[in-house]
Every structure is written in structure tokens, then in C-alpha cells.
mmCIF file with all atom_site columns, C-alpha atoms in Angstrom:
data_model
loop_
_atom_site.group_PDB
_atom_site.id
_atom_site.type_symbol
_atom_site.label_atom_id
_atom_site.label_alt_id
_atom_site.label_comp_id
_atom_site.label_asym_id
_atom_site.label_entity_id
_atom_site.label_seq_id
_atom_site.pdbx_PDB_ins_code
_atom_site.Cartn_x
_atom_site.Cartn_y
_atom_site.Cartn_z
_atom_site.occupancy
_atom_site.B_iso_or_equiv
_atom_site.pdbx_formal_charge
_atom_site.auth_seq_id
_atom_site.auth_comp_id
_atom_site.auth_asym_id
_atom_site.auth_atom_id
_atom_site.pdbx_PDB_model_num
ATOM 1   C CA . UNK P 1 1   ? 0.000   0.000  0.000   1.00 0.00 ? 20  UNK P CA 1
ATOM 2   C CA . UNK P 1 2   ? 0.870   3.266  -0.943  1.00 0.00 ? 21  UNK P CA 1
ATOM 3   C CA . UNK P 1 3   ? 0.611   6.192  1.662   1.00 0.00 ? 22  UNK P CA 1
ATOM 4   C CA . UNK P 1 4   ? -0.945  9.483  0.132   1.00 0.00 ? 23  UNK P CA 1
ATOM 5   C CA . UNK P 1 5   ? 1.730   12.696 1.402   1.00 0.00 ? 24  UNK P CA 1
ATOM 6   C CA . UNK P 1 6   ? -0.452  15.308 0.224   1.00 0.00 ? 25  UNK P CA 1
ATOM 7   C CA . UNK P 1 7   ? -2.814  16.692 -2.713  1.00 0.00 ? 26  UNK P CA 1
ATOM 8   C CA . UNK P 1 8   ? -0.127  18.451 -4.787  1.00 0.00 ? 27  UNK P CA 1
ATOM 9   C CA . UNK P 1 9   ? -2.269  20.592 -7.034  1.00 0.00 ? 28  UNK P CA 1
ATOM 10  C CA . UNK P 1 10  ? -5.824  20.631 -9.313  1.00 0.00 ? 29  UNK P CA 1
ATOM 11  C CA . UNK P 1 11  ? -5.504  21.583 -12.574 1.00 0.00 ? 30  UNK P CA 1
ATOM 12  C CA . UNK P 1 12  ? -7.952  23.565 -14.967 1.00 0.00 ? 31  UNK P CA 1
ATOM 13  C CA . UNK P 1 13  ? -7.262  23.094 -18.992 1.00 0.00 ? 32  UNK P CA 1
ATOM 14  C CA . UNK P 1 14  ? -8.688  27.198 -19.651 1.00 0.00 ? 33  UNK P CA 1
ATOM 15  C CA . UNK P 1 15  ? -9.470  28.735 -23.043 1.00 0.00 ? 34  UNK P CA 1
ATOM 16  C CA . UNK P 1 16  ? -8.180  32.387 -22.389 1.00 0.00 ? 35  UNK P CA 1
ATOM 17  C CA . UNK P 1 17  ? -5.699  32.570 -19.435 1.00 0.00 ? 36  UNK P CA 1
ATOM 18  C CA . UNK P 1 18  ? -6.108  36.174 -18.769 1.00 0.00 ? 37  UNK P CA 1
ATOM 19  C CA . UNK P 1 19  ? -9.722  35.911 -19.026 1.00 0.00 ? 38  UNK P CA 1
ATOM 20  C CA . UNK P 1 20  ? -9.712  32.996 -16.491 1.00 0.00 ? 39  UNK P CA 1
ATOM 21  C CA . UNK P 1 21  ? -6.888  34.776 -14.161 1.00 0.00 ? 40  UNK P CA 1
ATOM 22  C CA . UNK P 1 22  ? -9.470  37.700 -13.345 1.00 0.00 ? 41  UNK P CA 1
ATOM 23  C CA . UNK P 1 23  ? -11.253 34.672 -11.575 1.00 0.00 ? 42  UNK P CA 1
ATOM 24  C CA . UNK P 1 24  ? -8.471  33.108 -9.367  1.00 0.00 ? 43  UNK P CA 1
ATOM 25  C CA . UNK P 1 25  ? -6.367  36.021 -9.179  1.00 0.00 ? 44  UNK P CA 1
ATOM 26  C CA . UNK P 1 26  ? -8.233  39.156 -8.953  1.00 0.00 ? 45  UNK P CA 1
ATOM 27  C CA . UNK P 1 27  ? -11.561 37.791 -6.926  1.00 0.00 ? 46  UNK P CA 1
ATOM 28  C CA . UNK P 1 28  ? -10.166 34.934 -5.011  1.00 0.00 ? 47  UNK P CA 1
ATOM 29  C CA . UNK P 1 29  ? -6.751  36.656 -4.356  1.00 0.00 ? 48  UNK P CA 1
ATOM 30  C CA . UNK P 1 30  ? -4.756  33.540 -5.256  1.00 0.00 ? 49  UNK P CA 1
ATOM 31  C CA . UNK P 1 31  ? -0.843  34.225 -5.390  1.00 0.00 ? 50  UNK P CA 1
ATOM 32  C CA . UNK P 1 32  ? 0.557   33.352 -8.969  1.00 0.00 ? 51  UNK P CA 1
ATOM 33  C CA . UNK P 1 33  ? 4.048   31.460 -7.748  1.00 0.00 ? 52  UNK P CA 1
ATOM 34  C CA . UNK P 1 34  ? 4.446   30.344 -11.614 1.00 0.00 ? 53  UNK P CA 1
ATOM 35  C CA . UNK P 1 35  ? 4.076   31.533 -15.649 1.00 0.00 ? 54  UNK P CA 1
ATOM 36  C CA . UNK P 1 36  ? 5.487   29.794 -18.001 1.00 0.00 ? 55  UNK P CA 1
ATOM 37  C CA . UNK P 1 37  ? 5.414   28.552 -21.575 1.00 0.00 ? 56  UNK P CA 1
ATOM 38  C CA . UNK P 1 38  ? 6.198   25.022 -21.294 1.00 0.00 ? 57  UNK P CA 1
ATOM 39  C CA . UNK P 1 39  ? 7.658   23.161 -24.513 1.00 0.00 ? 58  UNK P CA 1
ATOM 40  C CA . UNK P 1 40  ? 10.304  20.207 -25.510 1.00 0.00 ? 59  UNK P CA 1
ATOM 41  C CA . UNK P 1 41  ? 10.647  16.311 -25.578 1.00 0.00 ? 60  UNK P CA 1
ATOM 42  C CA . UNK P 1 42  ? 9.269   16.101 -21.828 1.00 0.00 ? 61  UNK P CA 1
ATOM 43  C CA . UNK P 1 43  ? 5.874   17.648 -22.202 1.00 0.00 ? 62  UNK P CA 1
ATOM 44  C CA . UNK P 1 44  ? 5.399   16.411 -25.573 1.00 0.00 ? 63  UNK P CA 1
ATOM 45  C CA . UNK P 1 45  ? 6.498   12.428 -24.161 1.00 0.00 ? 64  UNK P CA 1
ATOM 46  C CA . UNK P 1 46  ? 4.686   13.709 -20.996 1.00 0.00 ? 65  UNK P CA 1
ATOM 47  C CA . UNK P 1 47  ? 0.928   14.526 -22.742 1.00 0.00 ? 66  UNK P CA 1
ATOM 48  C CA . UNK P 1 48  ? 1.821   12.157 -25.658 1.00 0.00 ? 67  UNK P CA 1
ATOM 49  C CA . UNK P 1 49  ? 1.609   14.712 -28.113 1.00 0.00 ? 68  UNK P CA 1
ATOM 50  C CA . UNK P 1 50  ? 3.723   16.675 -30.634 1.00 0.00 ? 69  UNK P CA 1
ATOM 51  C CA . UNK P 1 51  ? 5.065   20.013 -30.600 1.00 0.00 ? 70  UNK P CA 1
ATOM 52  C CA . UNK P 1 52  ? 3.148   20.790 -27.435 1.00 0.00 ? 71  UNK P CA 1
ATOM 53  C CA . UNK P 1 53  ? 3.634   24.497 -26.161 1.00 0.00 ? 72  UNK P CA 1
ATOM 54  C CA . UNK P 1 54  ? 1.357   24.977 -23.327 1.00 0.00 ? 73  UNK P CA 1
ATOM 55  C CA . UNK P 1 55  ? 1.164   28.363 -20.627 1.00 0.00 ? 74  UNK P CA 1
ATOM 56  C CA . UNK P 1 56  ? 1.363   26.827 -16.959 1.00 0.00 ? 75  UNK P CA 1
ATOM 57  C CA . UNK P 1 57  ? 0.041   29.263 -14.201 1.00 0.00 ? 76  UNK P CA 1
ATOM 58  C CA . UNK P 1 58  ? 0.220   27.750 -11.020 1.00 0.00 ? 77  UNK P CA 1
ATOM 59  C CA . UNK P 1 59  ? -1.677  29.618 -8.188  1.00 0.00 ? 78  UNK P CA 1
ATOM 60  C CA . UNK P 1 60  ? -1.103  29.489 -4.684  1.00 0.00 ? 79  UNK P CA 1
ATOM 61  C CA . UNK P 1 61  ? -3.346  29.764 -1.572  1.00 0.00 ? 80  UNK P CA 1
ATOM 62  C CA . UNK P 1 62  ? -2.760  31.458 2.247   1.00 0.00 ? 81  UNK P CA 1
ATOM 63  C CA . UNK P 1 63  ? -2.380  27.757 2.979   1.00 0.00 ? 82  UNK P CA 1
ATOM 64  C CA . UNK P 1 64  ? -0.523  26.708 0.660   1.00 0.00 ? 83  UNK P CA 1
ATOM 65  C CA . UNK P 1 65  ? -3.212  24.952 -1.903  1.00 0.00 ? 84  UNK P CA 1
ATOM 66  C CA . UNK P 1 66  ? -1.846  24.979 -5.711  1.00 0.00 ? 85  UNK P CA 1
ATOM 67  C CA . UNK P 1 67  ? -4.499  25.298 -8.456  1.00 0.00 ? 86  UNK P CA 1
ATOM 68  C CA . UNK P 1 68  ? -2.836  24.911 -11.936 1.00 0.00 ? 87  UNK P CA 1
ATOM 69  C CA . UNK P 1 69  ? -4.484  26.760 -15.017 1.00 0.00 ? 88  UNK P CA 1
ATOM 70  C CA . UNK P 1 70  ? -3.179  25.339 -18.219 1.00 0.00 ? 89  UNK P CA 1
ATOM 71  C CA . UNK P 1 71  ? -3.885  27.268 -21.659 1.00 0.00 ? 90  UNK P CA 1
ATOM 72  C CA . UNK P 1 72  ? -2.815  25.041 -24.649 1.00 0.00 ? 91  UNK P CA 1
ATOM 73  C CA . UNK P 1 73  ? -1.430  27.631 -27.271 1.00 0.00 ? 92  UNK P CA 1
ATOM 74  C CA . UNK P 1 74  ? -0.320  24.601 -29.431 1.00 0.00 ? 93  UNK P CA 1
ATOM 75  C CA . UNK P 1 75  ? -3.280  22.370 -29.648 1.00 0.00 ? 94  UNK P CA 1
ATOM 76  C CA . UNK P 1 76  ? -5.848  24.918 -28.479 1.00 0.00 ? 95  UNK P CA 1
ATOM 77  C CA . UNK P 1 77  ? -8.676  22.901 -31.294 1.00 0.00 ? 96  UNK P CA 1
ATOM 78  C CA . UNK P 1 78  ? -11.301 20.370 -29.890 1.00 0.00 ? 97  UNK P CA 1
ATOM 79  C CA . UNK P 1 79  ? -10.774 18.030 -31.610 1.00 0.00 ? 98  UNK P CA 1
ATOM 80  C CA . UNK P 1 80  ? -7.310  17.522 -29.273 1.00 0.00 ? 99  UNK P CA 1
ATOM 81  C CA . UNK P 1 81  ? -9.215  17.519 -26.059 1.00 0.00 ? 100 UNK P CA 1
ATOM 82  C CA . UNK P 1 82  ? -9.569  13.650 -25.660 1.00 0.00 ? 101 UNK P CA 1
ATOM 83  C CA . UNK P 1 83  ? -6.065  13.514 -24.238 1.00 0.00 ? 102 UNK P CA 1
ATOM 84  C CA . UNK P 1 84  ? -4.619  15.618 -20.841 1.00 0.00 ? 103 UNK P CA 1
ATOM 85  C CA . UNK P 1 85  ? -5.626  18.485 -22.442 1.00 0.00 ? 104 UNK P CA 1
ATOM 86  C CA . UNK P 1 86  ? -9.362  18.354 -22.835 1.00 0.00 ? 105 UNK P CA 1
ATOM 87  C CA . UNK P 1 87  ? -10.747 21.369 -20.920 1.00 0.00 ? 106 UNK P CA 1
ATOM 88  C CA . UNK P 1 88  ? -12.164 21.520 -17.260 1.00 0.00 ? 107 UNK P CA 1
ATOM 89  C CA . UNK P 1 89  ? -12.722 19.121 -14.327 1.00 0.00 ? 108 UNK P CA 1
ATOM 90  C CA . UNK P 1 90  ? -15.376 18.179 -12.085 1.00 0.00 ? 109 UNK P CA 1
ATOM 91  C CA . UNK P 1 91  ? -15.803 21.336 -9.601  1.00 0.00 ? 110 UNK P CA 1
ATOM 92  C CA . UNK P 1 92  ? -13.762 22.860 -7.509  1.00 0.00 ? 111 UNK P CA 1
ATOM 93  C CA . UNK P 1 93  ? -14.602 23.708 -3.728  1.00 0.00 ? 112 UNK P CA 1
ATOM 94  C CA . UNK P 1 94  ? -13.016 27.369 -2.436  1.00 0.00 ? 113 UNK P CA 1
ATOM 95  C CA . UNK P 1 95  ? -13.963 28.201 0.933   1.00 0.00 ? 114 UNK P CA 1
ATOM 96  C CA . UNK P 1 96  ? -14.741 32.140 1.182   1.00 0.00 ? 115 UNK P CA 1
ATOM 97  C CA . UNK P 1 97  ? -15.017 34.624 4.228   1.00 0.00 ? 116 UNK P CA 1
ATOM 98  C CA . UNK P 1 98  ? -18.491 36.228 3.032   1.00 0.00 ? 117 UNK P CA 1
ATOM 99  C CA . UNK P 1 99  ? -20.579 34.019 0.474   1.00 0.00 ? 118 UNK P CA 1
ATOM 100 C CA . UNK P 1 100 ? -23.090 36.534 -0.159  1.00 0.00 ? 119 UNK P CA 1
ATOM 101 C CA . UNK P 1 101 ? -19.919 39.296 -1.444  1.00 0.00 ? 120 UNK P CA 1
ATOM 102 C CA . UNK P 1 102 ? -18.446 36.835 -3.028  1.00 0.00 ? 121 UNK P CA 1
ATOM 103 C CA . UNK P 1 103 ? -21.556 36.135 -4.885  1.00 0.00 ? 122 UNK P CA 1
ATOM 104 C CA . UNK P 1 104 ? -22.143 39.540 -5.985  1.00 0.00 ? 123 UNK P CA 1
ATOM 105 C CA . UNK P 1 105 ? -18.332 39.869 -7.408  1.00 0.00 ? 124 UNK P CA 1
ATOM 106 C CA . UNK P 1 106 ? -18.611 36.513 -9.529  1.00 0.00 ? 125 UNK P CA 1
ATOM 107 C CA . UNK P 1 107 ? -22.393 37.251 -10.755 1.00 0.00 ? 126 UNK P CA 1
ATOM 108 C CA . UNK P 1 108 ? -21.070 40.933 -11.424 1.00 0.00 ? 127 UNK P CA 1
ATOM 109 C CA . UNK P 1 109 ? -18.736 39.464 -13.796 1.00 0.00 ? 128 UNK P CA 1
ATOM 110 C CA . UNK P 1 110 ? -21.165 38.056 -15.786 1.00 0.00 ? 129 UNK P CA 1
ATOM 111 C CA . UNK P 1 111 ? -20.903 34.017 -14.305 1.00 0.00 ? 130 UNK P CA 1
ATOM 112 C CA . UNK P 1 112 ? -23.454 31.871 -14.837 1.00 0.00 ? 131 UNK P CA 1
ATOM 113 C CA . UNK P 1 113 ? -25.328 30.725 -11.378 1.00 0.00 ? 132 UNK P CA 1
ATOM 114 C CA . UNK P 1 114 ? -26.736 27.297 -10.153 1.00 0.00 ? 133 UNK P CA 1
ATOM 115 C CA . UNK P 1 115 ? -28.685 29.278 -7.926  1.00 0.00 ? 134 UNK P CA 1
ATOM 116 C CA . UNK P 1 116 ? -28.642 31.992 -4.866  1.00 0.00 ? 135 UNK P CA 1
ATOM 117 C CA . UNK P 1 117 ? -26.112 31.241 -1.856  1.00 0.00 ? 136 UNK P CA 1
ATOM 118 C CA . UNK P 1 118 ? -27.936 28.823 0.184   1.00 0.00 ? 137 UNK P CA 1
ATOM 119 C CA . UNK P 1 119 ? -27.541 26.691 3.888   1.00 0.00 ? 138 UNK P CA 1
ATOM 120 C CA . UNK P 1 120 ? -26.883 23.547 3.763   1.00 0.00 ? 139 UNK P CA 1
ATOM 121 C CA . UNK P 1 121 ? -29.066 20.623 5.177   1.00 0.00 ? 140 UNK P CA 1
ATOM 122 C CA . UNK P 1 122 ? -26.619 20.127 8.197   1.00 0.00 ? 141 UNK P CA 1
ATOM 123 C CA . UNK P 1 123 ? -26.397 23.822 8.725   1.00 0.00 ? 142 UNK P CA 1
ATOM 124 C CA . UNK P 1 124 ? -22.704 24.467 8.527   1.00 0.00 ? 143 UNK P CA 1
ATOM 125 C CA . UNK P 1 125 ? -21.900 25.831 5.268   1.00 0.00 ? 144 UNK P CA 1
ATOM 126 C CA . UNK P 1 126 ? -23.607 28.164 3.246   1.00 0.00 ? 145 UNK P CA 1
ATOM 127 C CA . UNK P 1 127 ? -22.922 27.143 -0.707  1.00 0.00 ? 146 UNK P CA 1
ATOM 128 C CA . UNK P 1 128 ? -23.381 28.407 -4.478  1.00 0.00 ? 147 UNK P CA 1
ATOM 129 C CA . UNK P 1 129 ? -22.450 27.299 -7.377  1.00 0.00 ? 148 UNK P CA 1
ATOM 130 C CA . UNK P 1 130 ? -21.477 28.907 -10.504 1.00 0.00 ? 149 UNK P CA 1
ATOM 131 C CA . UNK P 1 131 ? -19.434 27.888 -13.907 1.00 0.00 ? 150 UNK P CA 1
ATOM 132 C CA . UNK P 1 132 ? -16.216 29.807 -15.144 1.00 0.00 ? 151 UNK P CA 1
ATOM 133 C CA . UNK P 1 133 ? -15.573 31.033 -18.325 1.00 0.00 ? 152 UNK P CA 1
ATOM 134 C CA . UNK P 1 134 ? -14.819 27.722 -19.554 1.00 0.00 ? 153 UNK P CA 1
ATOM 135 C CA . UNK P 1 135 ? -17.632 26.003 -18.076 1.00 0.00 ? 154 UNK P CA 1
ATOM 136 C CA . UNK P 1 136 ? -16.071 24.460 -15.184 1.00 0.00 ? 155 UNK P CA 1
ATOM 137 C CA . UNK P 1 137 ? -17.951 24.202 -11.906 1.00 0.00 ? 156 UNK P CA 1
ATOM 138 C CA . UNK P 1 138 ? -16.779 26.336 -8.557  1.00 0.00 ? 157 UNK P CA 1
ATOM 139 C CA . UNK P 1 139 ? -18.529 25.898 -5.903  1.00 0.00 ? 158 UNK P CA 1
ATOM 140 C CA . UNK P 1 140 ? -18.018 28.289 -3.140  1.00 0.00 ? 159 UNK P CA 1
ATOM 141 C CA . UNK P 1 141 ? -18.695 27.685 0.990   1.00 0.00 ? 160 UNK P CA 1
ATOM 142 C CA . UNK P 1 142 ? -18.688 29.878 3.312   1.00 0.00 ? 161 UNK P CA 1
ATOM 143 C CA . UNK P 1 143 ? -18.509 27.923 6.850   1.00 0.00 ? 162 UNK P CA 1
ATOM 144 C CA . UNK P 1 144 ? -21.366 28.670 9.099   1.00 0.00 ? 163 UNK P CA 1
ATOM 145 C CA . UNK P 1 145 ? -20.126 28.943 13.117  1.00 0.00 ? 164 UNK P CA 1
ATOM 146 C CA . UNK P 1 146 ? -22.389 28.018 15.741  1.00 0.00 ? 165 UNK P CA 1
ATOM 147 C CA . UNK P 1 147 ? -22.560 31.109 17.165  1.00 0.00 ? 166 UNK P CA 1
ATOM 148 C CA . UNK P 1 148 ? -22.969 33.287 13.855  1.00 0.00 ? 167 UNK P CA 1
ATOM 149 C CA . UNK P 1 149 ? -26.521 34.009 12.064  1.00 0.00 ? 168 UNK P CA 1
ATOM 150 C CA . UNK P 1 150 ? -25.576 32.589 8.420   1.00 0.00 ? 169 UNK P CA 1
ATOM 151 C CA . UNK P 1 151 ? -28.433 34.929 7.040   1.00 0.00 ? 170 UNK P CA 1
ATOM 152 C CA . UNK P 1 152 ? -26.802 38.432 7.660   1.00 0.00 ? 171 UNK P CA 1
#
């Protein structure tokens, strides 16, 4: 058996880097720790591919969490997504300080919604949904404390 040391990073294939870094940059404040156009023998052996040149942003949280946005320049075409570079992943989960701000900022920016911040069942998270520019799912909590009113 194999002992898990940590979750290294998620990555997010993305259509327009830029576009997608006023998401995870500007509104969620994550730290960009690397940019770069990666190309050569090991990425093309790597994604089993040719010529490969693909931008690598890797994005850091206060605690350390790595997202990885990856913007194929190379093989940017659909019909190449049925390899490591096909766009987007199931959802990813960012915990916020204030749901309902947060909210506002994302639907300001013209994201599509699942629906309006609500509790959960248990009562300890308050949750929305939305999709990115390239479709792919964040959902974002905002932890309820026993001792808070969740409704504001």
C-alpha cells in the first residue's frame, strides 16, 4: 500500500488565461508562484503529443493549496481535447469569508449561477455554485459557526 503525502495541485485546462486569471487572481486573491510557456521532448512524451507548447500558471493559496491553469497555445482545437488536455474538471470547492460578497463579485462578472447562496441541510456551510468562463464548476462555501446568524 501506498501512503498518500499530500494533494499536490488541481488543474484547470482554460481557453483564455487572462480571461480565467481575473477569476483566481483578482476575486479569489490567489498568489501566482508560476508563468510559463512550457515546450520540448518532456511535455510532448509527458501529454503524448507533438510540438506541445502549453502556458502553466500555477496559483497558490494562504495555505498553501496549488491550483494549476493550463492554456494550450499549441493544440488549443477540440478536436485535441480527448487527451490531458481536454478542458475543465469536475468542480472545484473554495472556501470564502463572506458568500453573499463573493456572490455579488462573480455574478457581477457576468458568471453563470446554479442558484442563490444557500444553507446547507446540516447547517454548517452556506454554498453556491457557478461555472467559469470555460464552463467548469466552482462551488463556493462559506462555513457557518455556531454562534454566527448565516443569514446576515
Amino acid at each position: 500500500m501506498v501512503d498518500l503525502i499530500s494533494l499536490r495541485h488541481v488543474g484547470i485546462v482554460v481557453t483564455d488565461m487572462e480571461k480565467s486569471l481575473t477569476i483566481y487572481r483578482d476575486i479569489f486573491n490567489l498568489e501566482i508562484i508560476w508563468d510559463r510557456v512550457e515546450t520540448g521532448e518532456f511535455i510532448d512524451k509527458l501529454l503524448q503529443m507533438n510540438n506541445v507548447q502549453v502556458r502553466t500558471v500555477k496559483l497558490k493559496d494562504a495555505d498553501g493549496g496549488i491550483l494549476e491553469l493550463l492554456e494550450y497555445i499549441s493544440h488549443p482545437e477540440p478536436k485535441y481535447r480527448d487527451k490531458l488536455n481536454r478542458v475543465g474538471c469536475s468542480h472545484i470547492a473554495l472556501t470564502v469569508e463572506n458568500i453573499d460578497s463573493m456572490f455579488k463579485k462573480l455574478k457581477d462578472k457576468g458568471l453563470q449561477y446554479n442558484h442563490e447562496p444557500m444553507v446547507s441541510v446540516d447547517g454548517k456551510a452556506k454554498v453556491a455554485f457557478f461555472r467559469d468562463y470555460d464552463e467548469v464548476s466552482l462551488e463556493i462555501v462559506e462555513e457557518i459557526n455556531e454562534d454566527r446568524n448565516c443569514t446576515r
